[in-house]
């Protein structure tokens, strides 16, 4: 017997009233008898968000996060799909490891977890990992990255781009020239000199992006740039797109909202890779997202246990939580500033990443599609505090943020419900 629920008194992102019907986990226009009615007064319907860049830490670093707690944090943030970066222990560089991560995500059933495979063995940048076997596995990997490390070898980048081309895969680069950033701690500039912390020059990111878009052009393959953080990177990507090079790019919520001034507190909660940059960079990133030069927002959710963050700056780990706050922080940076409409922002957090990553069951509300969606309240505020993540490194803690995720549904099943 089918199970049919009607969600009434909803609004879409343009403010129009609507109702939706979910039948056996799918959006439906079925006229058969509705068994349950959910009154959604005050709520806005959005497709489930899709994250192209998440660190779930399992296997190996379960003291920071697990696939279960990360899935719960994702659902609390309105996400129905996340891409798990491979810098676990072991590194996700074989079909066996990526299948294990994929299956654990399915078993928990709270958020679809799509592993990203490592490009090189152990993400060491020395020899290519078994890219084809990971693609052919049950996890069907199409995105490969050595994130955490930059793939700095030009010849390996060329080969990797050639490999993934045959199955329309994509190489996601963490652009950070290693020689230009040895021991780097914060953005290179006046503040790094004043604080006596080793600087991280913008050119370390930009030089790698420039090289890689040229390689992607040469090979005619797909390149994705992780966490773009500088105005100069935006210019290079804009140039590459104008030339027809197959490059896509992401920006994190924190690089859209926070600036390097925050590091004057010496609070390692603001220590992140790439580092927080200048106001001018933040403005360039916001405009680039608004005009489509940057395709998507991705969280780079990077949980760390307390002892890795509550220590001296130089010893602290890089990274911030992101899943639970991404929607709100992005609204604050992009919609409250009138740079983008709510509809366009959600496109860059759901449909567009689903399209780049090839997650066909996500990013769309249409009859016959799996009912992956969230209900949000655009009028309400909340005070940021991580509730689901196992870690507490939230740079927005205590900040009042717009938009409350009220509920998240994965294949028609409620996987998160907001409680005050
Ligand atoms: Zn990275």
mmCIF file of C-alpha atoms and ligand atoms in Angstrom:
data_model
loop_
_atom_site.group_PDB
_atom_site.id
_atom_site.type_symbol
_atom_site.label_atom_id
_atom_site.label_comp_id
_atom_site.label_asym_id
_atom_site.label_seq_id
_atom_site.Cartn_x
_atom_site.Cartn_y
_atom_site.Cartn_z
ATOM 1 C CA UNK A 1 0.000 0.000 0.000
ATOM 2 C CA UNK A 2 1.335 3.418 -0.763
ATOM 3 C CA UNK A 3 2.088 6.023 1.809
ATOM 4 C CA UNK A 4 0.956 9.483 0.761
ATOM 5 C CA UNK A 5 1.622 12.712 2.671
ATOM 6 C CA UNK A 6 0.575 16.178 1.625
ATOM 7 C CA UNK A 7 2.548 19.204 2.877
ATOM 8 C CA UNK A 8 0.270 22.241 2.774
ATOM 9 C CA UNK A 9 0.559 26.018 3.276
ATOM 10 C CA UNK A 10 4.173 26.038 2.127
ATOM 11 C CA UNK A 11 5.900 28.835 0.242
ATOM 12 C CA UNK A 12 8.494 28.605 -2.466
ATOM 13 C CA UNK A 13 11.597 30.820 -2.565
ATOM 14 C CA UNK A 14 9.712 33.457 -4.512
ATOM 15 C CA UNK A 15 7.121 33.658 -1.724
ATOM 16 C CA UNK A 16 4.303 31.933 -3.637
ATOM 17 C CA UNK A 17 2.046 29.518 -1.780
ATOM 18 C CA UNK A 18 2.135 25.870 -2.711
ATOM 19 C CA UNK A 19 1.634 22.355 -1.450
ATOM 20 C CA UNK A 20 3.533 19.186 -2.306
ATOM 21 C CA UNK A 21 2.669 15.520 -2.183
ATOM 22 C CA UNK A 22 5.147 12.803 -1.273
ATOM 23 C CA UNK A 23 4.272 9.245 -2.212
ATOM 24 C CA UNK A 24 6.492 6.385 -1.052
ATOM 25 C CA UNK A 25 9.500 8.659 -0.824
ATOM 26 C CA UNK A 26 9.008 10.442 -4.166
ATOM 27 C CA UNK A 27 7.517 13.792 -5.147
ATOM 28 C CA UNK A 28 4.188 12.980 -6.739
ATOM 29 C CA UNK A 29 1.135 14.543 -8.307
ATOM 30 C CA UNK A 30 -0.901 11.494 -7.366
ATOM 31 C CA UNK A 31 -4.619 12.097 -7.061
ATOM 32 C CA UNK A 32 -5.144 9.045 -4.852
ATOM 33 C CA UNK A 33 -6.236 9.444 -1.273
ATOM 34 C CA UNK A 34 -3.844 11.450 0.900
ATOM 35 C CA UNK A 35 -3.323 9.699 4.219
ATOM 36 C CA UNK A 36 -1.563 12.424 6.149
ATOM 37 C CA UNK A 37 -1.527 16.200 5.997
ATOM 38 C CA UNK A 38 1.329 18.308 7.376
ATOM 39 C CA UNK A 39 0.479 21.957 7.918
ATOM 40 C CA UNK A 40 3.639 23.913 7.049
ATOM 41 C CA UNK A 41 2.481 27.451 7.753
ATOM 42 C CA UNK A 42 5.453 29.827 7.896
ATOM 43 C CA UNK A 43 7.817 27.427 6.156
ATOM 44 C CA UNK A 44 9.625 27.725 2.852
ATOM 45 C CA UNK A 45 10.366 24.662 0.744
ATOM 46 C CA UNK A 46 13.907 24.168 -0.595
ATOM 47 C CA UNK A 47 15.567 21.210 -2.315
ATOM 48 C CA UNK A 48 17.915 19.370 0.047
ATOM 49 C CA UNK A 49 21.289 21.116 0.076
ATOM 50 C CA UNK A 50 24.282 19.379 -1.484
ATOM 51 C CA UNK A 51 27.812 19.802 -0.151
ATOM 52 C CA UNK A 52 30.764 19.130 -2.439
ATOM 53 C CA UNK A 53 33.332 19.356 0.364
ATOM 54 C CA UNK A 54 32.881 17.723 3.784
ATOM 55 C CA UNK A 55 35.306 16.087 6.200
ATOM 56 C CA UNK A 56 33.478 13.300 8.054
ATOM 57 C CA UNK A 57 36.723 11.988 9.657
ATOM 58 C CA UNK A 58 35.656 8.306 9.675
ATOM 59 C CA UNK A 59 37.543 5.998 9.355
ATOM 60 C CA UNK A 60 40.428 6.933 11.616
ATOM 61 C CA UNK A 61 39.528 10.164 13.391
ATOM 62 C CA UNK A 62 36.270 9.258 15.108
ATOM 63 C CA UNK A 63 37.132 11.472 18.073
ATOM 64 C CA UNK A 64 36.422 14.461 15.778
ATOM 65 C CA UNK A 65 33.393 13.216 13.816
ATOM 66 C CA UNK A 66 31.829 10.025 12.516
ATOM 67 C CA UNK A 67 29.778 9.311 9.439
ATOM 68 C CA UNK A 68 26.758 9.208 11.773
ATOM 69 C CA UNK A 69 27.376 12.499 13.631
ATOM 70 C CA UNK A 70 28.454 14.202 10.397
ATOM 71 C CA UNK A 71 25.260 12.995 8.704
ATOM 72 C CA UNK A 72 23.229 14.375 11.602
ATOM 73 C CA UNK A 73 25.027 17.725 11.383
ATOM 74 C CA UNK A 74 24.364 17.761 7.638
ATOM 75 C CA UNK A 75 20.643 17.058 8.103
ATOM 76 C CA UNK A 76 20.461 19.786 10.764
ATOM 77 C CA UNK A 77 21.892 22.178 8.182
ATOM 78 C CA UNK A 78 19.323 21.202 5.528
ATOM 79 C CA UNK A 79 21.711 18.983 3.542
ATOM 80 C CA UNK A 80 20.564 15.704 1.999
ATOM 81 C CA UNK A 81 23.870 14.886 0.279
ATOM 82 C CA UNK A 82 27.485 15.447 1.239
ATOM 83 C CA UNK A 83 30.762 14.600 -0.483
ATOM 84 C CA UNK A 84 33.223 13.061 1.965
ATOM 85 C CA UNK A 85 36.843 14.102 1.450
ATOM 86 C CA UNK A 86 39.326 11.205 1.441
ATOM 87 C CA UNK A 87 41.841 12.430 4.045
ATOM 88 C CA UNK A 88 40.812 9.788 6.569
ATOM 89 C CA UNK A 89 42.953 6.976 8.015
ATOM 90 C CA UNK A 90 43.262 4.932 5.916
ATOM 91 C CA UNK A 91 43.064 7.471 3.093
ATOM 92 C CA UNK A 92 40.115 6.739 0.781
ATOM 93 C CA UNK A 93 42.329 5.728 -2.137
ATOM 94 C CA UNK A 94 40.978 2.228 -2.887
ATOM 95 C CA UNK A 95 37.645 0.774 -3.981
ATOM 96 C CA UNK A 96 37.424 -1.019 -0.614
ATOM 97 C CA UNK A 97 37.626 2.118 1.514
ATOM 98 C CA UNK A 98 35.265 4.236 -0.611
ATOM 99 C CA UNK A 99 32.677 1.428 -0.642
ATOM 100 C CA UNK A 100 32.887 1.144 3.131
ATOM 101 C CA UNK A 101 32.233 4.882 3.582
ATOM 102 C CA UNK A 102 29.405 4.861 1.029
ATOM 103 C CA UNK A 103 27.720 1.855 2.690
ATOM 104 C CA UNK A 104 27.983 3.328 6.203
ATOM 105 C CA UNK A 105 26.216 6.441 4.920
ATOM 106 C CA UNK A 106 23.451 4.272 3.466
ATOM 107 C CA UNK A 107 23.120 2.213 6.666
ATOM 108 C CA UNK A 108 22.641 5.342 8.795
ATOM 109 C CA UNK A 109 20.212 6.709 6.191
ATOM 110 C CA UNK A 110 20.291 10.299 7.473
ATOM 111 C CA UNK A 111 22.113 11.931 4.587
ATOM 112 C CA UNK A 112 23.491 10.497 1.346
ATOM 113 C CA UNK A 113 27.261 10.255 1.751
ATOM 114 C CA UNK A 114 29.196 10.271 -1.515
ATOM 115 C CA UNK A 115 32.890 9.593 -0.978
ATOM 116 C CA UNK A 116 35.504 11.504 -2.930
ATOM 117 C CA UNK A 117 38.419 9.289 -3.947
ATOM 118 C CA UNK A 118 42.049 10.280 -3.461
ATOM 119 C CA UNK A 119 43.895 11.159 -6.672
ATOM 120 C CA UNK A 120 47.192 9.698 -5.505
ATOM 121 C CA UNK A 121 48.125 6.801 -3.235
ATOM 122 C CA UNK A 122 47.891 8.019 0.359
ATOM 123 C CA UNK A 123 47.277 11.539 -1.047
ATOM 124 C CA UNK A 124 51.073 11.761 -1.118
ATOM 125 C CA UNK A 125 51.280 13.171 -4.631
ATOM 126 C CA UNK A 126 53.675 10.463 -5.848
ATOM 127 C CA UNK A 127 51.662 7.938 -7.838
ATOM 128 C CA UNK A 128 48.085 7.799 -9.070
ATOM 129 C CA UNK A 129 45.607 5.861 -6.933
ATOM 130 C CA UNK A 130 43.290 3.218 -8.449
ATOM 131 C CA UNK A 131 41.004 5.838 -9.969
ATOM 132 C CA UNK A 132 39.267 3.469 -12.391
ATOM 133 C CA UNK A 133 38.567 0.837 -9.715
ATOM 134 C CA UNK A 134 37.042 3.460 -7.428
ATOM 135 C CA UNK A 135 34.855 4.682 -10.296
ATOM 136 C CA UNK A 136 33.752 1.127 -11.123
ATOM 137 C CA UNK A 137 33.006 0.310 -7.448
ATOM 138 C CA UNK A 138 29.542 0.298 -5.882
ATOM 139 C CA UNK A 139 30.290 3.840 -4.681
ATOM 140 C CA UNK A 140 30.682 4.993 -8.322
ATOM 141 C CA UNK A 141 33.264 7.677 -7.519
ATOM 142 C CA UNK A 142 33.413 10.558 -9.994
ATOM 143 C CA UNK A 143 35.166 13.229 -7.953
ATOM 144 C CA UNK A 144 38.799 12.804 -6.991
ATOM 145 C CA UNK A 145 40.845 15.036 -4.710
ATOM 146 C CA UNK A 146 43.928 14.987 -2.505
ATOM 147 C CA UNK A 147 42.305 17.708 -0.388
ATOM 148 C CA UNK A 148 44.328 18.696 2.618
ATOM 149 C CA UNK A 149 47.263 18.450 0.247
ATOM 150 C CA UNK A 150 47.725 20.176 -3.083
ATOM 151 C CA UNK A 151 48.498 17.925 -6.035
ATOM 152 C CA UNK A 152 51.575 19.931 -6.885
ATOM 153 C CA UNK A 153 53.084 17.685 -9.578
ATOM 154 C CA UNK A 154 52.076 19.018 -12.981
ATOM 155 C CA UNK A 155 52.591 15.671 -14.701
ATOM 156 C CA UNK A 156 50.405 13.812 -12.189
ATOM 157 C CA UNK A 157 47.722 16.487 -12.508
ATOM 158 C CA UNK A 158 47.822 16.032 -16.278
ATOM 159 C CA UNK A 159 47.536 12.229 -15.992
ATOM 160 C CA UNK A 160 44.716 12.457 -13.447
ATOM 161 C CA UNK A 161 42.756 14.798 -15.715
ATOM 162 C CA UNK A 162 43.285 12.342 -18.593
ATOM 163 C CA UNK A 163 42.069 9.375 -16.518
ATOM 164 C CA UNK A 164 38.823 10.911 -15.289
ATOM 165 C CA UNK A 165 37.906 12.235 -18.718
ATOM 166 C CA UNK A 166 36.821 8.777 -19.898
ATOM 167 C CA UNK A 167 33.970 8.639 -17.364
ATOM 168 C CA UNK A 168 33.193 12.367 -17.146
ATOM 169 C CA UNK A 169 34.874 12.568 -13.758
ATOM 170 C CA UNK A 170 36.314 15.666 -12.184
ATOM 171 C CA UNK A 171 39.534 16.481 -10.367
ATOM 172 C CA UNK A 172 39.021 18.750 -7.347
ATOM 173 C CA UNK A 173 42.183 20.652 -6.499
ATOM 174 C CA UNK A 174 43.206 22.057 -3.124
ATOM 175 C CA UNK A 175 45.266 24.876 -4.628
ATOM 176 C CA UNK A 176 48.197 25.601 -2.341
ATOM 177 C CA UNK A 177 51.749 25.672 -3.630
ATOM 178 C CA UNK A 178 53.582 23.718 -0.902
ATOM 179 C CA UNK A 179 56.930 25.488 -1.278
ATOM 180 C CA UNK A 180 55.339 28.923 -0.974
ATOM 181 C CA UNK A 181 53.441 27.943 2.181
ATOM 182 C CA UNK A 182 55.915 26.034 4.361
ATOM 183 C CA UNK A 183 54.772 26.622 7.977
ATOM 184 C CA UNK A 184 52.320 29.301 6.815
ATOM 185 C CA UNK A 185 49.750 30.190 9.441
ATOM 186 C CA UNK A 186 47.681 33.154 8.254
ATOM 187 C CA UNK A 187 47.139 35.393 5.232
ATOM 188 C CA UNK A 188 50.351 37.178 4.236
ATOM 189 C CA UNK A 189 50.050 40.914 4.767
ATOM 190 C CA UNK A 190 50.175 43.676 7.352
ATOM 191 C CA UNK A 191 48.416 41.614 10.010
ATOM 192 C CA UNK A 192 50.705 38.578 9.662
ATOM 193 C CA UNK A 193 53.764 40.839 10.022
ATOM 194 C CA UNK A 194 52.321 42.600 13.043
ATOM 195 C CA UNK A 195 51.397 39.346 14.785
ATOM 196 C CA UNK A 196 54.652 37.658 13.846
ATOM 197 C CA UNK A 197 52.883 34.706 12.218
ATOM 198 C CA UNK A 198 54.219 33.180 8.991
ATOM 199 C CA UNK A 199 52.277 34.530 6.012
ATOM 200 C CA UNK A 200 50.409 32.596 3.339
ATOM 201 C CA UNK A 201 50.619 34.564 0.101
ATOM 202 C CA UNK A 202 47.650 34.760 -2.265
ATOM 203 C CA UNK A 203 49.989 33.781 -5.108
ATOM 204 C CA UNK A 204 50.429 30.305 -3.553
ATOM 205 C CA UNK A 205 46.783 29.631 -4.443
ATOM 206 C CA UNK A 206 46.626 31.618 -7.659
ATOM 207 C CA UNK A 207 49.732 30.097 -9.274
ATOM 208 C CA UNK A 208 48.335 26.562 -8.889
ATOM 209 C CA UNK A 209 44.906 27.557 -10.233
ATOM 210 C CA UNK A 210 46.516 29.261 -13.235
ATOM 211 C CA UNK A 211 48.583 26.156 -14.010
ATOM 212 C CA UNK A 212 45.671 23.780 -13.562
ATOM 213 C CA UNK A 213 43.162 25.626 -15.741
ATOM 214 C CA UNK A 214 45.780 25.554 -18.499
ATOM 215 C CA UNK A 215 46.255 21.802 -17.968
ATOM 216 C CA UNK A 216 42.479 21.245 -17.991
ATOM 217 C CA UNK A 217 42.331 23.164 -21.249
ATOM 218 C CA UNK A 218 45.168 21.159 -22.741
ATOM 219 C CA UNK A 219 43.594 17.819 -21.793
ATOM 220 C CA UNK A 220 39.982 19.024 -22.331
ATOM 221 C CA UNK A 221 38.938 17.552 -19.016
ATOM 222 C CA UNK A 222 37.031 18.772 -15.960
ATOM 223 C CA UNK A 223 38.686 20.641 -13.099
ATOM 224 C CA UNK A 224 37.051 21.855 -9.896
ATOM 225 C CA UNK A 225 38.759 24.369 -7.619
ATOM 226 C CA UNK A 226 38.156 23.835 -3.896
ATOM 227 C CA UNK A 227 37.646 26.725 -1.454
ATOM 228 C CA UNK A 228 38.671 29.702 -3.608
ATOM 229 C CA UNK A 229 39.855 32.434 -1.247
ATOM 230 C CA UNK A 230 41.470 35.319 -3.136
ATOM 231 C CA UNK A 231 40.422 38.069 -5.534
ATOM 232 C CA UNK A 232 43.224 37.012 -7.878
ATOM 233 C CA UNK A 233 41.909 33.423 -8.046
ATOM 234 C CA UNK A 234 38.531 34.803 -9.083
ATOM 235 C CA UNK A 235 40.152 36.702 -11.970
ATOM 236 C CA UNK A 236 41.915 33.571 -13.235
ATOM 237 C CA UNK A 237 38.731 31.468 -13.060
ATOM 238 C CA UNK A 238 36.766 34.208 -14.814
ATOM 239 C CA UNK A 239 39.362 34.271 -17.597
ATOM 240 C CA UNK A 240 39.339 30.460 -17.878
ATOM 241 C CA UNK A 241 35.547 30.278 -18.099
ATOM 242 C CA UNK A 242 35.478 32.995 -20.755
ATOM 243 C CA UNK A 243 37.891 30.842 -22.747
ATOM 244 C CA UNK A 244 35.567 27.847 -22.479
ATOM 245 C CA UNK A 245 37.797 25.818 -20.154
ATOM 246 C CA UNK A 246 35.826 23.224 -18.155
ATOM 247 C CA UNK A 247 36.473 24.631 -14.712
ATOM 248 C CA UNK A 248 34.071 24.958 -11.806
ATOM 249 C CA UNK A 249 34.765 26.479 -8.410
ATOM 250 C CA UNK A 250 33.529 26.569 -4.851
ATOM 251 C CA UNK A 251 33.717 29.092 -2.022
ATOM 252 C CA UNK A 252 33.116 28.358 1.657
ATOM 253 C CA UNK A 253 30.605 30.235 3.821
ATOM 254 C CA UNK A 254 33.450 31.391 6.077
ATOM 255 C CA UNK A 255 35.389 32.941 3.209
ATOM 256 C CA UNK A 256 32.201 34.818 2.273
ATOM 257 C CA UNK A 257 31.712 36.261 5.749
ATOM 258 C CA UNK A 258 34.886 36.340 7.843
ATOM 259 C CA UNK A 259 38.084 38.377 7.355
ATOM 260 C CA UNK A 260 41.655 38.083 8.601
ATOM 261 C CA UNK A 261 41.100 40.764 11.271
ATOM 262 C CA UNK A 262 39.611 38.029 13.468
ATOM 263 C CA UNK A 263 43.013 36.410 13.933
ATOM 264 C CA UNK A 264 44.141 39.359 16.063
ATOM 265 C CA UNK A 265 42.342 37.514 18.863
ATOM 266 C CA UNK A 266 44.854 34.653 18.411
ATOM 267 C CA UNK A 267 41.848 32.318 18.796
ATOM 268 C CA UNK A 268 42.627 29.168 16.769
ATOM 269 C CA UNK A 269 38.925 28.743 16.006
ATOM 270 C CA UNK A 270 39.743 31.167 13.163
ATOM 271 C CA UNK A 271 42.709 29.106 11.920
ATOM 272 C CA UNK A 272 41.690 27.600 8.609
ATOM 273 C CA UNK A 273 43.161 26.427 5.308
ATOM 274 C CA UNK A 274 43.108 28.480 3.104
ATOM 275 C CA UNK A 275 43.376 31.300 5.625
ATOM 276 C CA UNK A 276 40.826 34.045 6.186
ATOM 277 C CA UNK A 277 41.735 36.825 3.779
ATOM 278 C CA UNK A 278 41.136 40.567 3.403
ATOM 279 C CA UNK A 279 37.899 42.509 3.059
ATOM 280 C CA UNK A 280 38.764 43.086 -0.594
ATOM 281 C CA UNK A 281 39.031 39.329 -1.184
ATOM 282 C CA UNK A 282 35.696 38.703 0.562
ATOM 283 C CA UNK A 283 34.022 41.274 -1.667
ATOM 284 C CA UNK A 284 35.492 39.726 -4.820
ATOM 285 C CA UNK A 285 34.311 36.250 -3.723
ATOM 286 C CA UNK A 286 30.780 37.515 -3.053
ATOM 287 C CA UNK A 287 30.546 39.172 -6.473
ATOM 288 C CA UNK A 288 32.004 36.069 -8.145
ATOM 289 C CA UNK A 289 29.385 33.849 -6.534
ATOM 290 C CA UNK A 290 26.632 36.278 -7.511
ATOM 291 C CA UNK A 291 27.723 36.402 -11.165
ATOM 292 C CA UNK A 292 28.412 32.656 -11.427
ATOM 293 C CA UNK A 293 32.190 32.817 -11.787
ATOM 294 C CA UNK A 294 32.165 30.758 -8.606
ATOM 295 C CA UNK A 295 29.603 27.994 -9.114
ATOM 296 C CA UNK A 296 28.815 26.721 -5.654
ATOM 297 C CA UNK A 297 29.073 27.172 -1.912
ATOM 298 C CA UNK A 298 30.758 24.202 -0.224
ATOM 299 C CA UNK A 299 31.245 23.970 3.534
ATOM 300 C CA UNK A 300 34.737 22.458 3.992
ATOM 301 C CA UNK A 301 33.221 21.259 7.302
ATOM 302 C CA UNK A 302 36.385 20.358 9.236
ATOM 303 C CA UNK A 303 35.690 19.089 12.755
ATOM 304 C CA UNK A 304 38.559 18.785 15.241
ATOM 305 C CA UNK A 305 38.601 17.556 18.843
ATOM 306 C CA UNK A 306 39.001 20.225 21.502
ATOM 307 C CA UNK A 307 42.691 19.530 22.198
ATOM 308 C CA UNK A 308 43.574 20.174 18.532
ATOM 309 C CA UNK A 309 41.943 23.628 18.635
ATOM 310 C CA UNK A 310 42.218 24.938 22.201
ATOM 311 C CA UNK A 311 45.989 25.339 22.168
ATOM 312 C CA UNK A 312 48.617 27.754 20.912
ATOM 313 C CA UNK A 313 47.957 29.146 17.435
ATOM 314 C CA UNK A 314 51.004 27.510 15.832
ATOM 315 C CA UNK A 315 50.093 24.050 17.159
ATOM 316 C CA UNK A 316 46.379 24.208 16.379
ATOM 317 C CA UNK A 317 44.802 22.299 13.493
ATOM 318 C CA UNK A 318 43.394 24.070 10.444
ATOM 319 C CA UNK A 319 39.628 23.973 9.961
ATOM 320 C CA UNK A 320 36.155 25.048 11.066
ATOM 321 C CA UNK A 321 32.755 23.437 11.400
ATOM 322 C CA UNK A 322 30.359 24.353 8.615
ATOM 323 C CA UNK A 323 27.440 22.022 7.995
ATOM 324 C CA UNK A 324 25.008 23.316 10.613
ATOM 325 C CA UNK A 325 25.610 27.000 9.873
ATOM 326 C CA UNK A 326 26.257 27.046 6.091
ATOM 327 C CA UNK A 327 22.783 28.091 4.981
ATOM 328 C CA UNK A 328 22.471 30.840 7.590
ATOM 329 C CA UNK A 329 25.978 32.219 7.085
ATOM 330 C CA UNK A 330 25.521 32.218 3.315
ATOM 331 C CA UNK A 331 22.210 34.066 3.673
ATOM 332 C CA UNK A 332 23.873 36.635 5.901
ATOM 333 C CA UNK A 333 26.753 37.169 3.462
ATOM 334 C CA UNK A 334 24.795 37.060 0.203
ATOM 335 C CA UNK A 335 21.044 37.650 0.679
ATOM 336 C CA UNK A 336 21.050 40.118 3.581
ATOM 337 C CA UNK A 337 23.525 42.187 1.531
ATOM 338 C CA UNK A 338 21.157 41.989 -1.482
ATOM 339 C CA UNK A 339 23.826 40.486 -3.743
ATOM 340 C CA UNK A 340 21.737 37.458 -4.642
ATOM 341 C CA UNK A 341 18.095 36.321 -4.334
ATOM 342 C CA UNK A 342 17.168 33.479 -1.966
ATOM 343 C CA UNK A 343 16.322 31.381 -5.022
ATOM 344 C CA UNK A 344 19.727 31.918 -6.646
ATOM 345 C CA UNK A 345 21.541 31.250 -3.387
ATOM 346 C CA UNK A 346 19.756 27.915 -2.912
ATOM 347 C CA UNK A 347 20.570 27.013 -6.529
ATOM 348 C CA UNK A 348 24.264 27.447 -5.695
ATOM 349 C CA UNK A 349 23.887 25.222 -2.619
ATOM 350 C CA UNK A 350 21.728 22.453 -4.118
ATOM 351 C CA UNK A 351 21.002 22.118 -7.841
ATOM 352 C CA UNK A 352 24.342 23.413 -9.090
ATOM 353 C CA UNK A 353 26.553 21.236 -6.847
ATOM 354 C CA UNK A 354 24.309 18.225 -7.603
ATOM 355 C CA UNK A 355 24.839 18.897 -11.298
ATOM 356 C CA UNK A 356 28.643 19.222 -11.049
ATOM 357 C CA UNK A 357 28.938 16.130 -8.852
ATOM 358 C CA UNK A 358 26.413 14.080 -10.829
ATOM 359 C CA UNK A 359 24.090 13.405 -7.859
ATOM 360 C CA UNK A 360 20.945 12.835 -9.910
ATOM 361 C CA UNK A 361 18.622 12.210 -6.941
ATOM 362 C CA UNK A 362 19.384 15.585 -5.366
ATOM 363 C CA UNK A 363 18.941 19.271 -6.032
ATOM 364 C CA UNK A 364 15.493 19.204 -7.642
ATOM 365 C CA UNK A 365 11.875 19.269 -6.567
ATOM 366 C CA UNK A 366 10.011 17.580 -9.403
ATOM 367 C CA UNK A 367 7.403 14.852 -9.745
ATOM 368 C CA UNK A 368 8.997 11.421 -9.880
ATOM 369 C CA UNK A 369 12.206 12.543 -8.148
ATOM 370 C CA UNK A 370 13.174 11.255 -4.681
ATOM 371 C CA UNK A 371 11.723 13.584 -2.043
ATOM 372 C CA UNK A 372 14.970 15.107 -0.765
ATOM 373 C CA UNK A 373 14.075 18.500 0.669
ATOM 374 C CA UNK A 374 14.152 20.818 3.661
ATOM 375 C CA UNK A 375 11.643 23.181 5.242
ATOM 376 C CA UNK A 376 13.141 26.461 6.420
ATOM 377 C CA UNK A 377 11.867 29.544 8.186
ATOM 378 C CA UNK A 378 13.259 32.659 6.516
ATOM 379 C CA UNK A 379 11.832 34.998 9.179
ATOM 380 C CA UNK A 380 13.414 33.418 12.234
ATOM 381 C CA UNK A 381 16.916 33.892 13.695
ATOM 382 C CA UNK A 382 18.961 31.570 15.890
ATOM 383 C CA UNK A 383 22.149 31.755 17.892
ATOM 384 C CA UNK A 384 24.876 29.590 16.395
ATOM 385 C CA UNK A 385 25.922 26.584 18.410
ATOM 386 C CA UNK A 386 26.913 23.173 17.038
ATOM 387 C CA UNK A 387 24.315 20.657 18.193
ATOM 388 C CA UNK A 388 24.953 17.531 16.167
ATOM 389 C CA UNK A 389 28.666 17.602 15.349
ATOM 390 C CA UNK A 390 30.977 15.778 17.694
ATOM 391 C CA UNK A 391 33.331 18.763 17.620
ATOM 392 C CA UNK A 392 32.897 22.334 18.822
ATOM 393 C CA UNK A 393 35.150 24.427 16.542
ATOM 394 C CA UNK A 394 32.381 26.758 15.406
ATOM 395 C CA UNK A 395 33.699 30.227 14.467
ATOM 396 C CA UNK A 396 30.150 31.663 14.672
ATOM 397 C CA UNK A 397 29.403 30.476 18.202
ATOM 398 C CA UNK A 398 27.147 33.003 19.895
ATOM 399 C CA UNK A 399 26.482 34.933 16.668
ATOM 400 C CA UNK A 400 22.840 35.604 15.771
ATOM 401 C CA UNK A 401 22.214 34.173 12.310
ATOM 402 C CA UNK A 402 19.228 34.350 9.940
ATOM 403 C CA UNK A 403 17.138 31.383 8.700
ATOM 404 C CA UNK A 404 16.175 28.341 10.740
ATOM 405 C CA UNK A 405 16.133 24.862 9.222
ATOM 406 C CA UNK A 406 12.888 23.419 10.615
ATOM 407 C CA UNK A 407 13.010 19.948 9.093
ATOM 408 C CA UNK A 408 14.935 17.869 6.573
ATOM 409 C CA UNK A 409 13.582 14.928 4.567
ATOM 410 C CA UNK A 410 15.597 12.208 2.854
ATOM 411 C CA UNK A 411 13.545 10.155 0.373
ATOM 412 C CA UNK A 412 10.380 11.364 2.085
ATOM 413 C CA UNK A 413 11.495 10.374 5.568
ATOM 414 C CA UNK A 414 11.987 13.064 8.206
ATOM 415 C CA UNK A 415 15.640 12.884 9.259
ATOM 416 C CA UNK A 416 15.843 16.122 11.224
ATOM 417 C CA UNK A 417 13.404 18.227 13.170
ATOM 418 C CA UNK A 418 14.290 21.534 14.832
ATOM 419 C CA UNK A 419 13.596 21.950 18.529
ATOM 420 C CA UNK A 420 14.211 25.133 20.472
HETATM 421 ZN ZN1 LIG B 1 41.263 21.851 1.224
#
